[in-house]
Coordinates of C-alpha atoms and ligand atoms in Angstrom, one line a residue:
X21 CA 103.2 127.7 -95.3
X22 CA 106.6 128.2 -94.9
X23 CA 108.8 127.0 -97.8
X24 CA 112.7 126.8 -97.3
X25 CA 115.2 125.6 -100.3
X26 CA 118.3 124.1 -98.3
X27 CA 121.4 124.0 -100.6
X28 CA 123.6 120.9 -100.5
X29 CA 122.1 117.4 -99.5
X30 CA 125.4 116.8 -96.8
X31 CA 125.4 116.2 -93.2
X32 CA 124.6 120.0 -92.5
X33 CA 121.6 120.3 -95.6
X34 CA 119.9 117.2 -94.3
X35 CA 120.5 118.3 -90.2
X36 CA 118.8 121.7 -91.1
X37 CA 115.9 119.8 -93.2
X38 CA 115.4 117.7 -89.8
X39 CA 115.4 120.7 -87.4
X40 CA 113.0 122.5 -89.2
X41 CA 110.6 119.4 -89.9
X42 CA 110.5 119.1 -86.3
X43 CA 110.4 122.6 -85.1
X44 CA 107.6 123.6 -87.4
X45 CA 104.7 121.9 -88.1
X46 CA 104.0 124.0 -91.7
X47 CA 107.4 124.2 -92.9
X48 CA 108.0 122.6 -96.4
X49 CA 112.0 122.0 -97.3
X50 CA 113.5 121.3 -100.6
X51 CA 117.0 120.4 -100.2
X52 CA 118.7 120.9 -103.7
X53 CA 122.0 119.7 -104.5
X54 CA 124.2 119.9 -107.7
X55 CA 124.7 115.9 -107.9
X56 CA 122.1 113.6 -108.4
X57 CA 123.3 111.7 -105.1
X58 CA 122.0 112.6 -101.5
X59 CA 124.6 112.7 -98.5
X60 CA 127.6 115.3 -99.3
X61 CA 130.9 113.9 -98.3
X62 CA 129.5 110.4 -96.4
X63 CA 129.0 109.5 -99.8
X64 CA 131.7 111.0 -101.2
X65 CA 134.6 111.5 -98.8
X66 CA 134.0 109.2 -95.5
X67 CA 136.5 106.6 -96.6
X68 CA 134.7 103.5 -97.9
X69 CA 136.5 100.9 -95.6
X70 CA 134.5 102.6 -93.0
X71 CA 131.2 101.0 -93.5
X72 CA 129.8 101.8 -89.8
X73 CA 130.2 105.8 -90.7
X74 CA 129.2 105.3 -94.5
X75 CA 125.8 103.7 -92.4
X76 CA 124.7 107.2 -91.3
X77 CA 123.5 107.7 -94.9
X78 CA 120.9 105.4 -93.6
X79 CA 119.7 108.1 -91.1
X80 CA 119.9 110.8 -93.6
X81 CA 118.1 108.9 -95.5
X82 CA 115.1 109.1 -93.2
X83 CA 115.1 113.2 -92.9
X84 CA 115.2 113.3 -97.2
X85 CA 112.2 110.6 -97.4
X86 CA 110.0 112.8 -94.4
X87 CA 106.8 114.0 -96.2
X88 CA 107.6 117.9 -95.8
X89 CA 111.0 117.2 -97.4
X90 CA 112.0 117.0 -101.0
X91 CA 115.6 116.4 -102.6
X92 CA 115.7 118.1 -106.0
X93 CA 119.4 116.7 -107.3
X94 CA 121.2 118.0 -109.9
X95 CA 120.6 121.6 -109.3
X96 CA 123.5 123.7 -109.0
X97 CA 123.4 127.2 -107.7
X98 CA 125.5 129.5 -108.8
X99 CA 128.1 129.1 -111.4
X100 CA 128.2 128.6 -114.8
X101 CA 125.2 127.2 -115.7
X102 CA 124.0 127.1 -112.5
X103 CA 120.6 128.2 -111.0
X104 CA 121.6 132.0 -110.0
X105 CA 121.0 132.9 -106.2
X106 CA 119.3 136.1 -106.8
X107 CA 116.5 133.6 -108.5
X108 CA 116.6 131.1 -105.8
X109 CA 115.6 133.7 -103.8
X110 CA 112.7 134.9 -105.2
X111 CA 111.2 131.3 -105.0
X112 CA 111.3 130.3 -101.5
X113 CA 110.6 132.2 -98.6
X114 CA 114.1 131.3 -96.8
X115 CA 117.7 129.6 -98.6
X116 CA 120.1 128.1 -96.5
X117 CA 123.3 127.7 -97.6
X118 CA 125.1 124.2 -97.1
X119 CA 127.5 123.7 -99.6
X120 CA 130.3 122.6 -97.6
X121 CA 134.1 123.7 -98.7
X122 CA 135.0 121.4 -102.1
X123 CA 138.1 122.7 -102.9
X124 CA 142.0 122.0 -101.1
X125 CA 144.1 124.4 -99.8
X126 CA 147.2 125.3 -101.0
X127 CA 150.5 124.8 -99.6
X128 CA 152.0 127.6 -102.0
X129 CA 155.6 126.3 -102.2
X130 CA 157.3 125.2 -105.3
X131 CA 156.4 122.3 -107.3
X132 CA 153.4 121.9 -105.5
X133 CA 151.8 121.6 -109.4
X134 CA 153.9 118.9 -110.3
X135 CA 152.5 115.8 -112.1
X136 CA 152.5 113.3 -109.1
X137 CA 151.9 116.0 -106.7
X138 CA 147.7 115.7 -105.8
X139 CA 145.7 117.2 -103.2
X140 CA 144.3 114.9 -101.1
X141 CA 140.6 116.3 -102.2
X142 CA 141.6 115.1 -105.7
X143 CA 142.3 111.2 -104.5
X144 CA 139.4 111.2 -102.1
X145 CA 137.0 112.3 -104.7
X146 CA 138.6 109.8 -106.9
X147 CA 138.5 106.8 -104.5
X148 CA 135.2 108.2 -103.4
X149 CA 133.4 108.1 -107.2
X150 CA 132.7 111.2 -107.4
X151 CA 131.6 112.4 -110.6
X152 CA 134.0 115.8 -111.3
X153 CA 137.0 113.2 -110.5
X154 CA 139.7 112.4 -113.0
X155 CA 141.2 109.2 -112.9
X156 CA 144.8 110.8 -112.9
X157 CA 147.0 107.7 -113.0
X158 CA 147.7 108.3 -109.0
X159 CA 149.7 105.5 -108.3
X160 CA 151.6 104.4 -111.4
X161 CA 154.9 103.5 -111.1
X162 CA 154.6 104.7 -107.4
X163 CA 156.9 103.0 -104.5
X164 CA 156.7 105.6 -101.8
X165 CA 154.5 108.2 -101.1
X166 CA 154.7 111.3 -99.0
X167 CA 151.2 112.4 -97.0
X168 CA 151.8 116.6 -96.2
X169 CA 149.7 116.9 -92.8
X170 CA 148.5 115.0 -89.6
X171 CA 144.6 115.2 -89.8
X172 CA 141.9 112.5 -90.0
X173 CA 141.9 113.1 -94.1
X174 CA 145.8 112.0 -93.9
X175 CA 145.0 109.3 -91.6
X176 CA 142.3 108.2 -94.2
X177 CA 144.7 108.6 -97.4
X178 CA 147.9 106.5 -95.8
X179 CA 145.2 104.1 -95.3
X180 CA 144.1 103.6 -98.6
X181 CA 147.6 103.7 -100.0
X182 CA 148.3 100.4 -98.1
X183 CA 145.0 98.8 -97.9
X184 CA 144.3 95.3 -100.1
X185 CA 141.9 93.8 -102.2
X186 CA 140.7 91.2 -99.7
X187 CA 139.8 94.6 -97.6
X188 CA 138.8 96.6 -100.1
X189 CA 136.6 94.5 -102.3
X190 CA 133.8 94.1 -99.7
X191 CA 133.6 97.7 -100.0
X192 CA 131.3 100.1 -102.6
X193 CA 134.4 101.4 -103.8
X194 CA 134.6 101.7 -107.7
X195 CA 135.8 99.4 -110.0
X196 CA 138.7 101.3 -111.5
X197 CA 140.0 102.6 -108.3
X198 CA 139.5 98.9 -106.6
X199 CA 141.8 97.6 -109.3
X200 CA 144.5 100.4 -109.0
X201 CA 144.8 100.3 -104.9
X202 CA 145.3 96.6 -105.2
X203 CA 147.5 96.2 -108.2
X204 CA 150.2 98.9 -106.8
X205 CA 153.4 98.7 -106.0
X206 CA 153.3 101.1 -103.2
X207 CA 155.7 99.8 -100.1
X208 CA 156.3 102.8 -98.3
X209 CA 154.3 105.6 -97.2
X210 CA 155.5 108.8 -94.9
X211 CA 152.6 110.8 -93.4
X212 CA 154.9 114.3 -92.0
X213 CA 153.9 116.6 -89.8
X214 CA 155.1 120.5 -89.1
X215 CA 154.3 120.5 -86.2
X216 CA 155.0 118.2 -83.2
X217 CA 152.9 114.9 -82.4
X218 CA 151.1 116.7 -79.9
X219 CA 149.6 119.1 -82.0
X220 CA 148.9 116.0 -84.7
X221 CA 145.0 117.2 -85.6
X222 CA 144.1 113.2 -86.0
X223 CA 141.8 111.7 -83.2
X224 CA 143.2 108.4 -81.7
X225 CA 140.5 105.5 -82.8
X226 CA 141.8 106.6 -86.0
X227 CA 145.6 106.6 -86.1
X228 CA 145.3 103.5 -84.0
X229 CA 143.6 101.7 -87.0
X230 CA 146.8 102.6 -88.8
X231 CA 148.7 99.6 -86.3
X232 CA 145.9 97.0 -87.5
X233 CA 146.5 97.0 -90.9
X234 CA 146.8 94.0 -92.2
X235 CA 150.8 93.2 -93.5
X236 CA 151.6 97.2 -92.6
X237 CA 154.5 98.1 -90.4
X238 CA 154.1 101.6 -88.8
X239 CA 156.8 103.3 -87.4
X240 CA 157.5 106.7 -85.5
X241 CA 160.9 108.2 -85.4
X242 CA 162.1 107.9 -81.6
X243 CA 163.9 111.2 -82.0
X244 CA 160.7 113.1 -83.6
X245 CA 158.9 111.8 -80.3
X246 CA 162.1 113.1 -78.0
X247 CA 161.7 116.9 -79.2
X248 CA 157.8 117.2 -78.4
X249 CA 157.9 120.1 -75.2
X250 CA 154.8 118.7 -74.1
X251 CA 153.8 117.4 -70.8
X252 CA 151.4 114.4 -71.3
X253 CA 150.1 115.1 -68.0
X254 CA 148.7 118.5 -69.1
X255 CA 147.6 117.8 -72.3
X256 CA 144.0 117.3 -73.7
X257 CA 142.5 113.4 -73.4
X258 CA 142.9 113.1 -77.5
X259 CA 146.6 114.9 -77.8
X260 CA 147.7 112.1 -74.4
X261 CA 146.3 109.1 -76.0
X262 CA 147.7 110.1 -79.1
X263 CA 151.0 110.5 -77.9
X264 CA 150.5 107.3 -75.7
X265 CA 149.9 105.0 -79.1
X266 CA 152.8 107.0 -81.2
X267 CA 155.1 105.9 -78.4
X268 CA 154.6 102.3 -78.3
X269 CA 155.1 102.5 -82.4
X270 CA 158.5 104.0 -81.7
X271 CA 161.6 102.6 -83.1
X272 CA 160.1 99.1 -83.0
X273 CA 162.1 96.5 -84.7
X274 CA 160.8 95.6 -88.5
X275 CA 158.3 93.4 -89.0
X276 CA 159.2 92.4 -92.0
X277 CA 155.6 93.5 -93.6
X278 CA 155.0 94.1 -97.4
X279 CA 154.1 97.8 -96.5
X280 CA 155.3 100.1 -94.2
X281 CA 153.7 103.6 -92.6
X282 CA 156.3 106.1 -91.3
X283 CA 154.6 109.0 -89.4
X284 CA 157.5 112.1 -88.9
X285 CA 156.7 115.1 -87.0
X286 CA 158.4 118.6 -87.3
X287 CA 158.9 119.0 -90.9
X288 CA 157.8 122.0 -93.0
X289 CA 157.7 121.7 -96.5
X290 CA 159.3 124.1 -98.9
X291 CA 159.1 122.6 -102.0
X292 CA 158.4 119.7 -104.0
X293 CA 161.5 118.7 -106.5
X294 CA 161.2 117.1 -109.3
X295 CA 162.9 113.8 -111.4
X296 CA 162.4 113.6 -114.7
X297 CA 159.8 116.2 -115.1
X298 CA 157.8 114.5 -112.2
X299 CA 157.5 114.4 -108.3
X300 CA 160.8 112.9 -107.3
X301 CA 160.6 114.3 -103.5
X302 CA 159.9 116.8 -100.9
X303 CA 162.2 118.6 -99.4
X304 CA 161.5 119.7 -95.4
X305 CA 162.9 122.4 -93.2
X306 CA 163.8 120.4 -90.0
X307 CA 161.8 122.8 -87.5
X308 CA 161.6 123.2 -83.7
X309 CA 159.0 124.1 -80.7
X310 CA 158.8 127.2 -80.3
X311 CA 157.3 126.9 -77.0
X312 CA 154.0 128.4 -78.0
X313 CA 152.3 125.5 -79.7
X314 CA 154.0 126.6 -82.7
X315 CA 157.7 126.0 -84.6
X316 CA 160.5 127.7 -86.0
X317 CA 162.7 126.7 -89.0
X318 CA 166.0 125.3 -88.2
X319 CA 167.4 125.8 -91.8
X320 CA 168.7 122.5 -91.8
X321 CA 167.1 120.6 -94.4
X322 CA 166.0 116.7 -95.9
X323 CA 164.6 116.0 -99.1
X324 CA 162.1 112.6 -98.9
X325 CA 162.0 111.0 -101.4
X326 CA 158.8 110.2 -103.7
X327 CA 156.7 109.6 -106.8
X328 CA 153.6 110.9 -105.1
X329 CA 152.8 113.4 -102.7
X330 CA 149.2 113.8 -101.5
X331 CA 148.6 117.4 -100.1
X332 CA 145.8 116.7 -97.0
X333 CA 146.5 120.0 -95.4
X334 CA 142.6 120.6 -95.5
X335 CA 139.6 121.9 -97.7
X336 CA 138.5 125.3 -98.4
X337 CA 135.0 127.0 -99.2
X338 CA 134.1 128.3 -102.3
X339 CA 132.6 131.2 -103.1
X340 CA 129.2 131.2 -104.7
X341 CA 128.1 134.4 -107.1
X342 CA 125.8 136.5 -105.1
X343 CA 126.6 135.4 -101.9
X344 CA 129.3 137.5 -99.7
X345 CA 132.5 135.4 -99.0
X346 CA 135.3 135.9 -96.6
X347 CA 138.4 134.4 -98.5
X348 CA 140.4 134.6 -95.5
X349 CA 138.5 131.6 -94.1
X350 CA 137.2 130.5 -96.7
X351 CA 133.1 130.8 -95.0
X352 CA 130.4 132.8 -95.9
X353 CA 130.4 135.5 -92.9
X354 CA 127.3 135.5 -90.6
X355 CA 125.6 135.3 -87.6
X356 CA 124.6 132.9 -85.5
X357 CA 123.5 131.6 -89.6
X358 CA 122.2 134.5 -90.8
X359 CA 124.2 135.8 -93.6
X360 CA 125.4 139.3 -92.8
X361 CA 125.9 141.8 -95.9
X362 CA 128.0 144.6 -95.5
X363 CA 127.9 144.1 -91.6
X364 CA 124.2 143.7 -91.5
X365 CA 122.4 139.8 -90.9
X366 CA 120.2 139.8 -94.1
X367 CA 116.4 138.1 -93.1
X368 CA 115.8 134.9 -95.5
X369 CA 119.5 134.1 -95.8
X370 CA 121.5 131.3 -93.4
X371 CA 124.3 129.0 -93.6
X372 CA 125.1 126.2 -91.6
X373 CA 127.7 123.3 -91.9
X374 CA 131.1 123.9 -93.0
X375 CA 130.5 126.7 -95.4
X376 CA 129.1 128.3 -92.0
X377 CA 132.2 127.5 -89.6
X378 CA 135.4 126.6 -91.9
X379 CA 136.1 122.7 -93.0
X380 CA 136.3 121.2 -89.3
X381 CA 134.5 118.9 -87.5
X382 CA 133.2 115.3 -87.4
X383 CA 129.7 114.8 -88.8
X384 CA 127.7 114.7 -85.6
X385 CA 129.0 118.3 -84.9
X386 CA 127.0 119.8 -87.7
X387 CA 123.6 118.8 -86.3
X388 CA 124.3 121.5 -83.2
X389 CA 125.4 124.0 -85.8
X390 CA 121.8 123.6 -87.9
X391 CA 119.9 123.9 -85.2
X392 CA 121.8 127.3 -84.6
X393 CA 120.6 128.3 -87.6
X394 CA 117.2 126.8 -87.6
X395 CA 116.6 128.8 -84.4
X396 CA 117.4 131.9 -86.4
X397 CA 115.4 131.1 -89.5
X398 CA 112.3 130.1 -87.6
X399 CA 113.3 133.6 -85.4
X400 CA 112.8 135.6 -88.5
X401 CA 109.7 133.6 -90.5
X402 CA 106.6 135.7 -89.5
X403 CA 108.6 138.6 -91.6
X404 CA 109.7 135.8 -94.1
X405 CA 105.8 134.9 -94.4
X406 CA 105.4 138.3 -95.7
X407 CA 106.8 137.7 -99.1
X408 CA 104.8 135.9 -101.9
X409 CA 106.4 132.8 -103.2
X410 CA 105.2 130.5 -106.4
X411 CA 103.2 127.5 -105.0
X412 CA 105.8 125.1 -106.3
X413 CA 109.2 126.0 -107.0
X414 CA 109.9 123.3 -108.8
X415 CA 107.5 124.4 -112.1
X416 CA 109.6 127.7 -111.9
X417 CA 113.5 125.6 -111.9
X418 CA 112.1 123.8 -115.2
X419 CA 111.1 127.1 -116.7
X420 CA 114.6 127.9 -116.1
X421 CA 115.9 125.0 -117.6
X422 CA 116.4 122.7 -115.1
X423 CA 115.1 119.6 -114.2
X424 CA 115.6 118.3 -110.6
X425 CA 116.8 114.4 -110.2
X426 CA 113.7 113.1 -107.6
X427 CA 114.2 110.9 -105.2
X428 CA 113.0 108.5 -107.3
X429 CA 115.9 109.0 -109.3
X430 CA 118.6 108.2 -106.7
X431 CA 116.9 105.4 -105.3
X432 CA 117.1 104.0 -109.6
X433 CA 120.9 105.1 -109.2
X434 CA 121.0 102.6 -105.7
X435 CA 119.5 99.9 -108.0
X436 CA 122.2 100.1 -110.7
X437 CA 124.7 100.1 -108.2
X438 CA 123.4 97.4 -106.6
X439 CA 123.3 95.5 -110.2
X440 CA 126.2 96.7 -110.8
X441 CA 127.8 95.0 -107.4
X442 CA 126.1 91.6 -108.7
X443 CA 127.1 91.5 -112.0
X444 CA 130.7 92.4 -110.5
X445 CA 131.0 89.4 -108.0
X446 CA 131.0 92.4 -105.4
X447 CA 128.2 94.5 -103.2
X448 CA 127.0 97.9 -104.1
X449 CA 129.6 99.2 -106.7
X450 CA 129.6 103.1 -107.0
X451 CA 128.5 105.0 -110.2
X452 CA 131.6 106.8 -111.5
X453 CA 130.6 109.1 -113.9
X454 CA 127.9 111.7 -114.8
X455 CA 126.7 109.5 -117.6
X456 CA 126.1 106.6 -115.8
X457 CA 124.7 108.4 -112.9
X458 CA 122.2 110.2 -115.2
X459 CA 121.6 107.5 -117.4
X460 CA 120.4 105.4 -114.1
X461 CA 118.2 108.4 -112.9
X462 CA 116.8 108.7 -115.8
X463 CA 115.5 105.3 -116.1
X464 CA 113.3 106.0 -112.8
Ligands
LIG525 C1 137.8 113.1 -96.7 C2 136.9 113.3 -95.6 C3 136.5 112.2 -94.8 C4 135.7 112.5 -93.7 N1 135.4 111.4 -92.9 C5 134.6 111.6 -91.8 C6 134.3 110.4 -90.9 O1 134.8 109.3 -91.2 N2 133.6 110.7 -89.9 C7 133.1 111.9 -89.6 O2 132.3 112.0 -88.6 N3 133.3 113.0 -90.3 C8 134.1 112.8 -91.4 N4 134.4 113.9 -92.2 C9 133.8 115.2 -91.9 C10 132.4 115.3 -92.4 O3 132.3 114.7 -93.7 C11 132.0 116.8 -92.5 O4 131.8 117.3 -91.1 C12 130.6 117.0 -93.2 O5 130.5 116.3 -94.4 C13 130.4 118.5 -93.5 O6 129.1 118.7 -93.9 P1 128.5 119.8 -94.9 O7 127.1 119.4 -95.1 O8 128.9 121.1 -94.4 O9 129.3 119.6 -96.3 P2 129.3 118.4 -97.4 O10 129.2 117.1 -96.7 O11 130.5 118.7 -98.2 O12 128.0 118.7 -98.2 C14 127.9 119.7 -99.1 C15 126.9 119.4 -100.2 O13 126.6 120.6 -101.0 C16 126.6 120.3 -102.4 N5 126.9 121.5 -103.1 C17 128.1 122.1 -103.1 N6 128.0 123.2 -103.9 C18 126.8 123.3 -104.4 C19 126.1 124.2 -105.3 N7 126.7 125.3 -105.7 N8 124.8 123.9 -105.6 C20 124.2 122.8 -105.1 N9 124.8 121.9 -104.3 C21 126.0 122.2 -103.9 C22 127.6 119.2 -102.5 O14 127.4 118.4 -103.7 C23 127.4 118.4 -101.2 O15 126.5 117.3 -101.4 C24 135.2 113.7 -93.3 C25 135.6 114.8 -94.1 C26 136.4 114.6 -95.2 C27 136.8 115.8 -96.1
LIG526 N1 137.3 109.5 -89.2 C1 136.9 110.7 -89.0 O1 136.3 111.0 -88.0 C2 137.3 111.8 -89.9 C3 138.0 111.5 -91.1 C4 138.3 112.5 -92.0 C5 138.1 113.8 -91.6 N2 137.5 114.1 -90.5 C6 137.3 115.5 -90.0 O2 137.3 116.4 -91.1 C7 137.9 117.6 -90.8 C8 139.0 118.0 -91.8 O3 140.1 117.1 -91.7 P1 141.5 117.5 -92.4 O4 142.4 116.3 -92.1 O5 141.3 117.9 -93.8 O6 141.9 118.8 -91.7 P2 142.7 119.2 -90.3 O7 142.2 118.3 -89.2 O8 142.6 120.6 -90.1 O9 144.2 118.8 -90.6 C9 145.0 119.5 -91.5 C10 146.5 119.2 -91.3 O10 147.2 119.9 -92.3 C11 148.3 120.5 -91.7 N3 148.7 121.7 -92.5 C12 147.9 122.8 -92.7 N4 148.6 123.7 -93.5 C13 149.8 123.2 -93.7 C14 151.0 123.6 -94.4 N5 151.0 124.8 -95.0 N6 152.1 122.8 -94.4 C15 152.1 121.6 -93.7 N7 151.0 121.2 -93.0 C16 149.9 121.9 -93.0 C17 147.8 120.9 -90.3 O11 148.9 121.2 -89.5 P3 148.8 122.3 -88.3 O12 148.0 121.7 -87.3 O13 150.2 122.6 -88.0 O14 148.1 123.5 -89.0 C18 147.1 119.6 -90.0 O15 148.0 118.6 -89.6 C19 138.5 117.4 -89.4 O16 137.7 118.0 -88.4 C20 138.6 115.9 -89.3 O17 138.5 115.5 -87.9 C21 137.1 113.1 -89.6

């Protein structure tokens, strides 16, 4: 029998559980992740006013509850602490890595460490409950806030920031970040682009939510629209539409609303300046097409102001001990899955999701990019077969100390949620700490 330890319990873990369920009749998978909660970022970055994604935990769901499959939570590999790779190894036959990227990147310009100046990793994983998060007084005192980049984690952000309670509360968001969304004064919000709108990395269904939200103006500045080269005609479905709903939010007259989104295009930042030992703005080279897809700087200059500045400019891998790591992408190199060592695919080791291919992509796309790596995986077993393997891992993790959260033990953290959510007025309320979390496992 072949047994398989899948790292990380996200969209890409539980897609390579699935594939190999169903590809090999003999195959047994534990998927081990460091938290004692299933589901990667649907838990803990799809944004929780989007219930119908947050839903596909349900289908997860089903591939961690198949017979062959076990989630062992709480494990981390590598790391302080952490169950070393080297010994992960030697207990199953085959590890796949699927740890995803859970750190930001940097913009590297000055003041980017200033206190009001987050990633947008930090505020998701706080709006999201995860358990590492620091409630870091985000929004207090905050009127206007600046969102560095055009993705969907942008989109997502400037969302929040304006969203209200009557929104909001239906929602498993937590408690504490529930009460400081609602209760702050936040009136303006400027999501700014480098680049032009026709390279904005957002996808339409998205930014179009942005026009719906209830007592939210959005604007686009005519003239930021005016200096984008591209021909609508030629452009990509996405990149047209795009451009189709930015246009009909251009220079429309105020609404009068409570909140208003500006969206600004062709702005680099070069620094974040500070007031009073805090954020107090960002200052942005103007910059221009440079008839490539990319831009120059103009050296003319505008400072924006701000008491916040989220940084979404995307998330970066991290590298595990033991593991090779290419810190110029921020993956684990490898081919077609198979982790390559020294320019040679090494038999037993894989990766697939976005430790695999860099931190793009919608969930969906990772279940093509398991199977790659199932196919692999299954290519190599009769060698893999070869090596001896304790009957059950899991006697050998608590000889080293740990002991695995079962499933049992998430499905007593869904309980206290739930109660949680009752004794609230509210749904499911998320767990926000480790205590809780553990405390609720625990008491499976
Ligand atoms: C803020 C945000 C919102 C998004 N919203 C959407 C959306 O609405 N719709 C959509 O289709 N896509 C969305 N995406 C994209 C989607 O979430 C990703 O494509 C997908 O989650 C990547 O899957 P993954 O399994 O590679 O990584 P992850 O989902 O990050 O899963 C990695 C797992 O590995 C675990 N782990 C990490 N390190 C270790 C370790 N050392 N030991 C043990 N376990 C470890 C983590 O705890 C985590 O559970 C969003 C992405 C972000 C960042
Ligand atoms: N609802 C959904 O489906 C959903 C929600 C959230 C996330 N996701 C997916 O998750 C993935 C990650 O999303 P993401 O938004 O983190 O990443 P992303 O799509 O790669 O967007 C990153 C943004 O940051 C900008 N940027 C990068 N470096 C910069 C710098 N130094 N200065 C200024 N701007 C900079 C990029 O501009 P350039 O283009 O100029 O580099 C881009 O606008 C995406 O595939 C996304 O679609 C999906």
């Amino acid at each position: 029998m072949l047994r398989v330890a899948v790292v990380g319990s996200g969209p890409s873990g539980c897609y390579t559980a699935q594939s190999l369920v169903q590809q090999d009749p003999d195959v047994c998978v534990d998927v081990l992740d460091r938290l004692p909660c299933p589901y990667g970022l649907v838990r803990y970055g799809v944004a929780p006013d989007h219930e119908k994604i947050k839903s596909l935990q349900g289908s997860l769901r089903t591939v961690l509850e198949h017979e062959r499959v076990r989630f062992l939570g709480g494990v981390r590999v590598g790391g302080p602490g952490g169950l070393p790779v080297e010994r992960l190894r030697e207990l199953y036959h085959a590890v796949v890595y699927c740890m995803g990227a859970a750190t930001d990147r940097r913009l590297g310009i000055p003041g980017e460490e200033l206190p009001g100046s987050w990633s947008a990793t930090d505020f998701v994983a706080w709006y999201s409950a995860h358990p590492d998060a620091a409630d870091a007084g985000f929004l207090r005192g905050v009127r206007s806030a600046v969102v560095i980049g055009v993705g969907n984690v942008a989109v997502d952000v400037t969302r929040m920031l304006v969203r209200g309670a009557a929104e909001l509360r239906p929602t498993d968001i937590p408690q504490a970040a529930l009460d400081t969304l609602t209760a702050s004064g936040i009136t303006d919000v400027r999501m700014v682009g480098r680049r032009g709108p026709s390279q904005a990395r957002f996808t339409t269904k998205e930014l179009r939510e942005l026009g719906g939200l209830p007592g939210t103006e959005v604007t686009v500045d005519p003239a930021d629209l005016a200096l984008d080269p591209a021909d609508p005609g030629a452009l990509p479905t996405v990149q047209r539409r795009n451009l189709e709903v930015l246009r009909g939010w251009a220079g429309l007259p105020s609404a009068d609303a409570a909140r208003r989104i500006v969206l600004r295009f062709f702005l680099r930042p070069v620094e974040v300046l500070a007031d009073g030992g805090r954020v107090g703005a960002v200052r942005f080279e103007r910059t221009a097409p440079d008839g490539h897809g990319g831009v120059t700087g103009t050296g003319r200059f505008e400072d924006v102001p701000a008491q916040v500045v989220l940084r979404s400019v995307g998330y970066r891998g991290v590298p595990l001990d033991g593991l090779p790591f290419d810190s110029a992408t921020g993956t684990v190199p490898n081919a077609a899955g198979r982790v390559v060592r020294e320019g040679v695919p090494s038999p037993g080791e894989y990766v697939a999701g976005w430790i695999k291919r860099g931190p793009t992509g919608v969930i969906g796309t990772n279940r093509p990019c398991a199977k790659e790596t199932v196919a692999a995986l299954l290519a190599d077993a009769p060698a893999l077969l070869v090596k001896r393997v304790p009957a059950d891992p899991v006697v050998a993790l608590r000889a080293a100390g740990v002991e695995p959260v079962p499933w049992a033990g998430w499905l007593a953290i869904e309980r206290a949620e739930a109660e949680l959510g009752a004794r609230l007025g509210r749904s499911v309320v998320k767990l926000a700490d480790w205590d809780a979390l553990l405390t609720a496992a625990r008491s499976a």
